[in-house]
Amino acid sequence: MTPINTKTALVLGATGLIGDRLTHRLVDSMVYEKVKVLVRKSLPWQHPRLQEILFDYEHPNGLLTQADDIFCCLGTTMKKAGSKEAFRKVDYQYPLTIARMGLENGARQFAIVTAMGADTNSMFFYNRVKGEVERDLTALNYPTLLIFRPSLLLGDRSESRLGERLAEGAMRLFNPLIPAKYKGVNADKVANAMLATTQQGLTGKHVFESDALQAY
């Protein structure tokens, strides 16, 4: 008989560029019996293994974060957030809050997308916040912490971002001249990497830079 997998995955940011692709892969993979997604409104698609949880990050319910593996694809932009404080909530406070709650409820792995250049000492606010969330997630001492640092993300977005479209066009034009670490990486590759690495039995902290993600 084929063993029944009873593992549960939890996805934060399931409507984003990476989160959407990852969630589809998780439900199709047969690795997880249940894939829970924390959402503000229902997704436009359903699956027998998909469980939507309408969730308020400002008033989180820790019991709803129960899972074996947590995948964090939350992220916004300064323009969309509207302020540094609002940006920090989405990219730092929310991931860290769910990580703590998940760990208290038995989670074994936490996988998060940050950014190339994440550094607590960066002169750039965006990179500094990414570095701070990496630092404080590390301090939680998850059995397995997987950090993914993509360069410019390539792929069709549900929302229009003029700056990123222009950067993507320039990236494609000068691609042969750009060092591997700085080349744009397709969101599908990041999603593939997140699923694949969580199934490798890794322990401790592992960081995957953008050039490594190109292999997935």
Short mmCIF file of N, CA, C and O in Angstrom, two decimals, residues 31-151:
data_model
loop_
_atom_site.label_atom_id
_atom_site.label_comp_id
_atom_site.label_asym_id
_atom_site.label_seq_id
_atom_site.Cartn_x
_atom_site.Cartn_y
_atom_site.Cartn_z
N VAL A 31 2.87 15.69 -1.61
CA VAL A 31 3.72 15.67 -0.41
C VAL A 31 2.90 15.98 0.83
O VAL A 31 3.16 15.44 1.91
N TYR A 32 1.90 16.84 0.67
CA TYR A 32 1.12 17.31 1.81
C TYR A 32 -0.34 16.85 1.72
O TYR A 32 -0.96 16.92 0.66
N GLU A 33 -0.86 16.41 2.83
CA GLU A 33 -2.27 16.04 2.90
C GLU A 33 -3.14 17.29 2.83
O GLU A 33 -4.23 17.29 2.27
N LYS A 34 -2.63 18.38 3.42
CA LYS A 34 -3.39 19.62 3.47
C LYS A 34 -2.45 20.80 3.25
O LYS A 34 -1.34 20.82 3.77
N VAL A 35 -2.92 21.76 2.45
CA VAL A 35 -2.18 23.00 2.22
C VAL A 35 -3.06 24.15 2.68
O VAL A 35 -4.09 24.44 2.07
N LYS A 36 -2.68 24.78 3.77
CA LYS A 36 -3.44 25.88 4.34
C LYS A 36 -2.87 27.21 3.83
O LYS A 36 -1.65 27.37 3.76
N VAL A 37 -3.74 28.13 3.48
CA VAL A 37 -3.29 29.44 3.03
C VAL A 37 -3.99 30.50 3.86
O VAL A 37 -5.20 30.45 4.08
N LEU A 38 -3.20 31.45 4.36
CA LEU A 38 -3.75 32.58 5.11
C LEU A 38 -4.06 33.69 4.12
O LEU A 38 -3.16 34.22 3.47
N VAL A 39 -5.34 34.03 3.98
CA VAL A 39 -5.74 35.01 2.96
C VAL A 39 -6.69 36.04 3.55
O VAL A 39 -7.34 35.82 4.57
N ARG A 40 -6.76 37.18 2.89
CA ARG A 40 -7.71 38.23 3.26
C ARG A 40 -9.04 38.05 2.53
O ARG A 40 -10.08 38.49 2.99
N LYS A 41 -8.98 37.43 1.35
CA LYS A 41 -10.19 37.11 0.59
C LYS A 41 -9.94 35.81 -0.17
O LYS A 41 -8.79 35.41 -0.40
N SER A 42 -11.01 35.16 -0.59
CA SER A 42 -10.91 33.84 -1.21
C SER A 42 -10.10 33.88 -2.50
O SER A 42 -10.12 34.85 -3.25
N LEU A 43 -9.39 32.78 -2.75
CA LEU A 43 -8.64 32.63 -3.99
C LEU A 43 -9.60 32.34 -5.14
O LEU A 43 -10.70 31.83 -4.92
N PRO A 44 -9.19 32.63 -6.38
CA PRO A 44 -10.06 32.38 -7.53
C PRO A 44 -10.05 30.93 -7.99
O PRO A 44 -10.58 30.62 -9.05
N TRP A 45 -9.44 30.05 -7.24
CA TRP A 45 -9.40 28.63 -7.61
C TRP A 45 -9.46 27.78 -6.35
O TRP A 45 -9.21 28.26 -5.25
N GLN A 46 -9.82 26.51 -6.52
CA GLN A 46 -9.96 25.59 -5.40
C GLN A 46 -9.25 24.28 -5.70
O GLN A 46 -8.94 23.97 -6.85
N HIS A 47 -9.02 23.50 -4.66
CA HIS A 47 -8.39 22.19 -4.80
C HIS A 47 -8.78 21.37 -3.57
O HIS A 47 -8.92 21.94 -2.47
N PRO A 48 -8.97 20.06 -3.72
CA PRO A 48 -9.37 19.23 -2.57
C PRO A 48 -8.44 19.32 -1.37
O PRO A 48 -8.88 19.17 -0.23
N ARG A 49 -7.14 19.57 -1.61
CA ARG A 49 -6.19 19.64 -0.49
C ARG A 49 -5.95 21.07 -0.01
O ARG A 49 -5.16 21.28 0.92
N LEU A 50 -6.59 22.03 -0.65
CA LEU A 50 -6.39 23.43 -0.30
C LEU A 50 -7.40 23.86 0.76
O LEU A 50 -8.61 23.65 0.63
N GLN A 51 -6.91 24.48 1.84
CA GLN A 51 -7.77 25.01 2.90
C GLN A 51 -7.51 26.50 3.06
O GLN A 51 -6.44 26.90 3.50
N GLU A 52 -8.48 27.30 2.68
CA GLU A 52 -8.37 28.75 2.86
C GLU A 52 -8.72 29.14 4.29
O GLU A 52 -9.69 28.64 4.85
N ILE A 53 -7.92 30.05 4.83
CA ILE A 53 -8.20 30.58 6.17
C ILE A 53 -8.22 32.10 6.07
O ILE A 53 -7.19 32.72 5.81
N LEU A 54 -9.39 32.68 6.24
CA LEU A 54 -9.48 34.14 6.26
C LEU A 54 -8.79 34.63 7.52
O LEU A 54 -9.17 34.27 8.63
N PHE A 55 -7.77 35.44 7.35
CA PHE A 55 -6.84 35.73 8.44
C PHE A 55 -6.56 37.22 8.56
O PHE A 55 -6.36 37.91 7.56
N ASP A 56 -6.55 37.70 9.79
CA ASP A 56 -6.23 39.10 10.07
C ASP A 56 -4.85 39.14 10.73
O ASP A 56 -4.70 38.76 11.90
N TYR A 57 -3.85 39.59 10.01
CA TYR A 57 -2.49 39.62 10.53
C TYR A 57 -2.35 40.60 11.70
O TYR A 57 -1.41 40.48 12.50
N GLU A 58 -3.26 41.55 11.79
CA GLU A 58 -3.21 42.50 12.90
C GLU A 58 -3.75 41.87 14.19
O GLU A 58 -3.41 42.33 15.28
N HIS A 59 -4.57 40.86 14.07
CA HIS A 59 -5.13 40.16 15.23
C HIS A 59 -5.03 38.66 14.97
O HIS A 59 -6.05 37.98 14.78
N PRO A 60 -3.82 38.12 14.95
CA PRO A 60 -3.61 36.73 14.54
C PRO A 60 -4.09 35.71 15.57
O PRO A 60 -3.99 35.92 16.78
N ASN A 61 -4.63 34.63 15.05
CA ASN A 61 -5.04 33.49 15.86
C ASN A 61 -3.98 32.41 15.72
O ASN A 61 -3.85 31.80 14.67
N GLY A 62 -3.23 32.18 16.78
CA GLY A 62 -2.12 31.25 16.73
C GLY A 62 -2.51 29.84 16.37
O GLY A 62 -1.76 29.11 15.71
N LEU A 63 -3.71 29.41 16.76
CA LEU A 63 -4.15 28.04 16.47
C LEU A 63 -4.26 27.78 14.97
O LEU A 63 -4.11 26.64 14.52
N LEU A 64 -4.52 28.84 14.21
CA LEU A 64 -4.68 28.69 12.77
C LEU A 64 -3.34 28.50 12.05
O LEU A 64 -3.31 28.21 10.86
N THR A 65 -2.24 28.68 12.76
CA THR A 65 -0.92 28.57 12.14
C THR A 65 -0.31 27.18 12.28
O THR A 65 0.85 26.98 11.95
N GLN A 66 -1.06 26.23 12.77
CA GLN A 66 -0.54 24.88 12.95
C GLN A 66 -0.19 24.27 11.61
O GLN A 66 -1.01 24.19 10.71
N ALA A 67 1.05 23.82 11.47
CA ALA A 67 1.52 23.20 10.23
C ALA A 67 2.88 22.57 10.50
O ALA A 67 3.56 22.90 11.47
N ASP A 68 3.27 21.67 9.61
CA ASP A 68 4.61 21.08 9.70
C ASP A 68 5.63 21.99 9.04
O ASP A 68 6.70 22.24 9.60
N ASP A 69 5.29 22.50 7.85
CA ASP A 69 6.20 23.36 7.09
C ASP A 69 5.48 24.66 6.76
O ASP A 69 4.35 24.65 6.27
N ILE A 70 6.15 25.79 7.02
CA ILE A 70 5.57 27.10 6.73
C ILE A 70 6.37 27.76 5.62
O ILE A 70 7.60 27.81 5.66
N PHE A 71 5.65 28.27 4.63
CA PHE A 71 6.25 28.94 3.48
C PHE A 71 5.81 30.40 3.48
O PHE A 71 4.62 30.69 3.36
N CYS A 72 6.74 31.32 3.61
CA CYS A 72 6.41 32.74 3.67
C CYS A 72 6.82 33.44 2.38
O CYS A 72 8.01 33.58 2.09
N CYS A 73 5.81 33.88 1.63
CA CYS A 73 6.04 34.62 0.39
C CYS A 73 5.46 36.03 0.50
O CYS A 73 5.15 36.66 -0.52
N LEU A 74 5.30 36.50 1.72
CA LEU A 74 4.79 37.85 1.93
C LEU A 74 5.80 38.88 1.45
O LEU A 74 7.00 38.70 1.61
N GLY A 75 5.28 39.96 0.91
CA GLY A 75 6.17 41.04 0.50
C GLY A 75 5.38 42.13 -0.19
O GLY A 75 4.38 41.87 -0.84
N THR A 76 5.82 43.35 -0.02
CA THR A 76 5.16 44.48 -0.65
C THR A 76 6.23 45.43 -1.17
O THR A 76 7.41 45.10 -1.18
N THR A 77 5.81 46.59 -1.61
CA THR A 77 6.75 47.62 -2.06
C THR A 77 6.48 48.88 -1.24
O THR A 77 5.41 49.04 -0.66
N MET A 78 7.45 49.77 -1.21
CA MET A 78 7.27 51.01 -0.47
C MET A 78 6.10 51.80 -1.05
O MET A 78 5.31 52.40 -0.32
N LYS A 79 5.97 51.79 -2.40
CA LYS A 79 4.89 52.53 -3.04
C LYS A 79 3.53 51.99 -2.63
O LYS A 79 2.62 52.74 -2.29
N LYS A 80 3.39 50.67 -2.66
CA LYS A 80 2.11 50.04 -2.32
C LYS A 80 1.82 50.17 -0.83
O LYS A 80 0.68 50.41 -0.43
N ALA A 81 2.84 50.01 0.00
CA ALA A 81 2.64 50.08 1.46
C ALA A 81 2.28 51.50 1.89
O ALA A 81 1.46 51.70 2.78
N GLY A 82 2.91 52.48 1.26
CA GLY A 82 2.58 53.87 1.56
C GLY A 82 3.45 54.53 2.61
O GLY A 82 3.49 55.76 2.73
N SER A 83 4.15 53.74 3.41
CA SER A 83 5.03 54.28 4.44
C SER A 83 6.02 53.22 4.87
O SER A 83 5.81 52.03 4.65
N LYS A 84 7.11 53.66 5.51
CA LYS A 84 8.08 52.70 6.02
C LYS A 84 7.47 51.80 7.08
O LYS A 84 7.76 50.61 7.16
N GLU A 85 6.62 52.37 7.91
CA GLU A 85 5.98 51.60 8.98
C GLU A 85 5.09 50.50 8.40
O GLU A 85 5.14 49.35 8.87
N ALA A 86 4.32 50.83 7.39
CA ALA A 86 3.44 49.84 6.78
C ALA A 86 4.24 48.77 6.06
O ALA A 86 3.90 47.58 6.10
N PHE A 87 5.32 49.18 5.39
CA PHE A 87 6.19 48.21 4.71
C PHE A 87 6.79 47.23 5.72
O PHE A 87 6.81 46.02 5.51
N ARG A 88 7.25 47.76 6.84
CA ARG A 88 7.88 46.93 7.85
C ARG A 88 6.90 45.91 8.44
O ARG A 88 7.29 44.79 8.78
N LYS A 89 5.64 46.31 8.56
CA LYS A 89 4.64 45.37 9.07
C LYS A 89 4.55 44.13 8.19
O LYS A 89 4.54 43.01 8.68
N VAL A 90 4.46 44.35 6.89
CA VAL A 90 4.27 43.24 5.95
C VAL A 90 5.52 42.39 5.81
O VAL A 90 5.46 41.16 5.78
N ASP A 91 6.67 43.03 5.72
CA ASP A 91 7.91 42.32 5.40
C ASP A 91 8.71 41.88 6.62
O ASP A 91 9.63 41.08 6.48
N TYR A 92 8.36 42.39 7.78
CA TYR A 92 9.08 42.00 9.00
C TYR A 92 8.13 41.47 10.08
O TYR A 92 8.24 40.33 10.51
N GLN A 93 7.18 42.30 10.49
CA GLN A 93 6.34 41.93 11.63
C GLN A 93 5.48 40.70 11.36
O GLN A 93 5.45 39.78 12.18
N TYR A 94 4.79 40.66 10.24
CA TYR A 94 3.89 39.54 9.95
C TYR A 94 4.64 38.21 9.83
O TYR A 94 4.25 37.22 10.46
N PRO A 95 5.73 38.14 9.04
CA PRO A 95 6.45 36.87 8.96
C PRO A 95 6.97 36.39 10.31
O PRO A 95 6.87 35.21 10.64
N LEU A 96 7.50 37.32 11.10
CA LEU A 96 8.08 36.94 12.39
C LEU A 96 6.99 36.47 13.36
O LEU A 96 7.18 35.49 14.10
N THR A 97 5.85 37.15 13.34
CA THR A 97 4.74 36.76 14.22
C THR A 97 4.25 35.35 13.90
O THR A 97 4.07 34.52 14.80
N ILE A 98 4.05 35.06 12.62
CA ILE A 98 3.56 33.74 12.23
C ILE A 98 4.63 32.67 12.49
O ILE A 98 4.32 31.55 12.89
N ALA A 99 5.89 33.03 12.28
CA ALA A 99 6.97 32.08 12.55
C ALA A 99 6.98 31.68 14.02
O ALA A 99 7.13 30.49 14.35
N ARG A 100 6.82 32.64 14.91
CA ARG A 100 6.80 32.34 16.35
C ARG A 100 5.61 31.44 16.69
O ARG A 100 5.76 30.44 17.41
N MET A 101 4.43 31.81 16.19
CA MET A 101 3.23 31.03 16.48
C MET A 101 3.34 29.62 15.90
O MET A 101 2.96 28.64 16.55
N GLY A 102 3.85 29.53 14.69
CA GLY A 102 4.00 28.22 14.07
C GLY A 102 4.94 27.32 14.85
O GLY A 102 4.66 26.13 15.05
N LEU A 103 6.05 27.89 15.30
CA LEU A 103 7.01 27.11 16.08
C LEU A 103 6.39 26.61 17.38
O LEU A 103 6.59 25.46 17.78
N GLU A 104 5.61 27.48 18.02
CA GLU A 104 4.93 27.08 19.26
C GLU A 104 3.92 25.96 19.02
O GLU A 104 3.63 25.17 19.92
N ASN A 105 3.42 25.88 17.79
CA ASN A 105 2.43 24.86 17.44
C ASN A 105 3.03 23.66 16.73
O ASN A 105 2.31 22.87 16.13
N GLY A 106 4.36 23.53 16.75
CA GLY A 106 5.00 22.32 16.25
C GLY A 106 5.60 22.37 14.87
O GLY A 106 6.03 21.33 14.36
N ALA A 107 5.65 23.53 14.22
CA ALA A 107 6.26 23.61 12.89
C ALA A 107 7.74 23.23 12.96
O ALA A 107 8.44 23.58 13.92
N ARG A 108 8.21 22.53 11.94
CA ARG A 108 9.60 22.08 11.90
C ARG A 108 10.44 22.85 10.89
O ARG A 108 11.65 22.97 11.04
N GLN A 109 9.80 23.35 9.84
CA GLN A 109 10.54 24.07 8.80
C GLN A 109 9.87 25.41 8.51
O GLN A 109 8.65 25.50 8.46
N PHE A 110 10.70 26.42 8.30
CA PHE A 110 10.20 27.73 7.89
C PHE A 110 11.02 28.17 6.69
O PHE A 110 12.24 28.27 6.75
N ALA A 111 10.33 28.41 5.57
CA ALA A 111 10.98 28.84 4.34
C ALA A 111 10.47 30.22 3.98
O ALA A 111 9.26 30.45 3.94
N ILE A 112 11.38 31.15 3.71
CA ILE A 112 10.98 32.54 3.45
C ILE A 112 11.72 33.13 2.26
O ILE A 112 12.92 32.86 2.07
N VAL A 113 11.01 33.93 1.48
CA VAL A 113 11.62 34.70 0.40
C VAL A 113 11.97 36.08 0.94
O VAL A 113 11.10 36.80 1.43
N THR A 114 13.24 36.44 0.88
CA THR A 114 13.65 37.79 1.28
C THR A 114 14.11 38.53 0.02
O THR A 114 13.29 38.82 -0.83
N ALA A 115 15.37 38.83 -0.11
CA ALA A 115 15.85 39.53 -1.31
C ALA A 115 17.36 39.49 -1.37
O ALA A 115 18.04 39.44 -0.34
N MET A 116 17.88 39.52 -2.58
CA MET A 116 19.32 39.68 -2.75
C MET A 116 19.74 40.99 -2.09
O MET A 116 19.08 42.01 -2.23
N GLY A 117 20.81 40.95 -1.34
CA GLY A 117 21.30 42.15 -0.67
C GLY A 117 20.73 42.37 0.71
O GLY A 117 20.98 43.40 1.33
N ALA A 118 19.96 41.40 1.22
CA ALA A 118 19.43 41.51 2.58
C ALA A 118 20.59 41.67 3.56
O ALA A 118 21.50 40.86 3.59
N ASP A 119 20.54 42.73 4.37
CA ASP A 119 21.67 43.04 5.25
C ASP A 119 21.20 44.03 6.32
O ASP A 119 20.70 45.11 6.00
N THR A 120 21.37 43.67 7.57
CA THR A 120 20.94 44.54 8.67
C THR A 120 21.69 45.87 8.68
O THR A 120 21.22 46.85 9.27
N ASN A 121 22.84 45.92 8.02
CA ASN A 121 23.63 47.14 8.00
C ASN A 121 23.51 47.92 6.68
O ASN A 121 24.26 48.88 6.46
N SER A 122 22.58 47.49 5.84
CA SER A 122 22.45 48.14 4.54
C SER A 122 22.00 49.60 4.69
O SER A 122 21.23 49.94 5.58
N MET A 123 22.46 50.44 3.80
CA MET A 123 22.04 51.84 3.78
C MET A 123 20.64 51.98 3.18
O MET A 123 20.00 53.02 3.31
N PHE A 124 20.16 50.91 2.55
CA PHE A 124 18.84 50.92 1.93
C PHE A 124 17.81 50.30 2.88
O PHE A 124 18.00 49.18 3.36
N PHE A 125 16.75 51.02 3.15
CA PHE A 125 15.72 50.57 4.09
C PHE A 125 15.17 49.20 3.71
O PHE A 125 15.02 48.32 4.57
N TYR A 126 14.87 49.00 2.44
CA TYR A 126 14.31 47.73 1.97
C TYR A 126 15.22 46.56 2.34
O TYR A 126 14.79 45.58 2.95
N ASN A 127 16.49 46.66 1.97
CA ASN A 127 17.43 45.57 2.26
C ASN A 127 17.68 45.41 3.75
O ASN A 127 17.92 44.30 4.23
N ARG A 128 17.64 46.52 4.47
CA ARG A 128 17.85 46.46 5.92
C ARG A 128 16.72 45.69 6.61
O ARG A 128 16.98 44.86 7.48
N VAL A 129 15.49 45.94 6.21
CA VAL A 129 14.35 45.22 6.79
C VAL A 129 14.43 43.73 6.46
O VAL A 129 14.18 42.88 7.32
N LYS A 130 14.82 43.42 5.24
CA LYS A 130 14.97 42.02 4.85
C LYS A 130 16.05 41.34 5.71
O LYS A 130 15.90 40.20 6.14
N GLY A 131 17.13 42.06 5.95
CA GLY A 131 18.19 41.51 6.80
C GLY A 131 17.74 41.32 8.23
O GLY A 131 18.09 40.34 8.89
N GLU A 132 16.93 42.24 8.72
CA GLU A 132 16.45 42.15 10.10
C GLU A 132 15.50 40.97 10.30
O GLU A 132 15.55 40.29 11.32
N VAL A 133 14.64 40.72 9.31
CA VAL A 133 13.74 39.58 9.46
C VAL A 133 14.53 38.27 9.39
O VAL A 133 14.24 37.32 10.12
N GLU A 134 15.56 38.22 8.55
CA GLU A 134 16.42 37.03 8.51
C GLU A 134 17.11 36.82 9.87
O GLU A 134 17.15 35.70 10.39
N ARG A 135 17.64 37.89 10.42
CA ARG A 135 18.33 37.82 11.71
C ARG A 135 17.41 37.30 12.82
O ARG A 135 17.79 36.40 13.58
N ASP A 136 16.21 37.85 12.89
CA ASP A 136 15.33 37.50 14.00
C ASP A 136 14.65 36.16 13.79
O ASP A 136 14.31 35.48 14.77
N LEU A 137 14.47 35.73 12.56
CA LEU A 137 14.00 34.37 12.32
C LEU A 137 15.07 33.36 12.74
O LEU A 137 14.77 32.32 13.32
N THR A 138 16.32 33.68 12.46
CA THR A 138 17.43 32.81 12.86
C THR A 138 17.45 32.62 14.37
O THR A 138 17.69 31.53 14.88
N ALA A 139 17.16 33.70 15.11
CA ALA A 139 17.17 33.65 16.57
C ALA A 139 16.08 32.75 17.14
O ALA A 139 16.16 32.33 18.30
N LEU A 140 15.06 32.43 16.36
CA LEU A 140 13.99 31.54 16.84
C LEU A 140 14.45 30.09 16.94
O LEU A 140 13.81 29.28 17.60
N ASN A 141 15.56 29.77 16.25
CA ASN A 141 16.13 28.42 16.29
C ASN A 141 15.17 27.35 15.77
O ASN A 141 14.95 26.31 16.39
N TYR A 142 14.60 27.62 14.60
CA TYR A 142 13.81 26.59 13.92
C TYR A 142 14.70 25.38 13.63
O TYR A 142 15.88 25.54 13.34
N PRO A 143 14.13 24.17 13.70
CA PRO A 143 14.91 23.00 13.29
C PRO A 143 15.49 23.17 11.89
O PRO A 143 16.62 22.80 11.62
N THR A 144 14.68 23.77 10.99
CA THR A 144 15.15 24.05 9.63
C THR A 144 14.65 25.43 9.21
O THR A 144 13.44 25.69 9.24
N LEU A 145 15.57 26.30 8.83
CA LEU A 145 15.24 27.64 8.33
C LEU A 145 15.85 27.77 6.94
O LEU A 145 17.07 27.65 6.78
N LEU A 146 15.00 28.00 5.94
CA LEU A 146 15.44 28.11 4.55
C LEU A 146 15.15 29.52 4.06
O LEU A 146 14.00 29.98 4.09
N ILE A 147 16.19 30.22 3.60
CA ILE A 147 16.07 31.61 3.18
C ILE A 147 16.41 31.71 1.70
O ILE A 147 17.46 31.24 1.25
N PHE A 148 15.52 32.34 0.93
CA PHE A 148 15.70 32.46 -0.51
C PHE A 148 15.84 33.94 -0.86
O PHE A 148 14.97 34.75 -0.53
N ARG A 149 16.94 34.28 -1.53
CA ARG A 149 17.26 35.67 -1.85
C ARG A 149 17.31 35.90 -3.36
O ARG A 149 18.39 36.03 -3.95
N PRO A 150 16.16 35.99 -4.00
CA PRO A 150 16.17 36.22 -5.45
C PRO A 150 16.58 37.64 -5.81
O PRO A 150 16.38 38.57 -5.04
N SER A 151 17.11 37.78 -7.02
CA SER A 151 17.33 39.10 -7.61
C SER A 151 15.98 39.56 -8.15
O SER A 151 14.93 39.16 -7.63
#
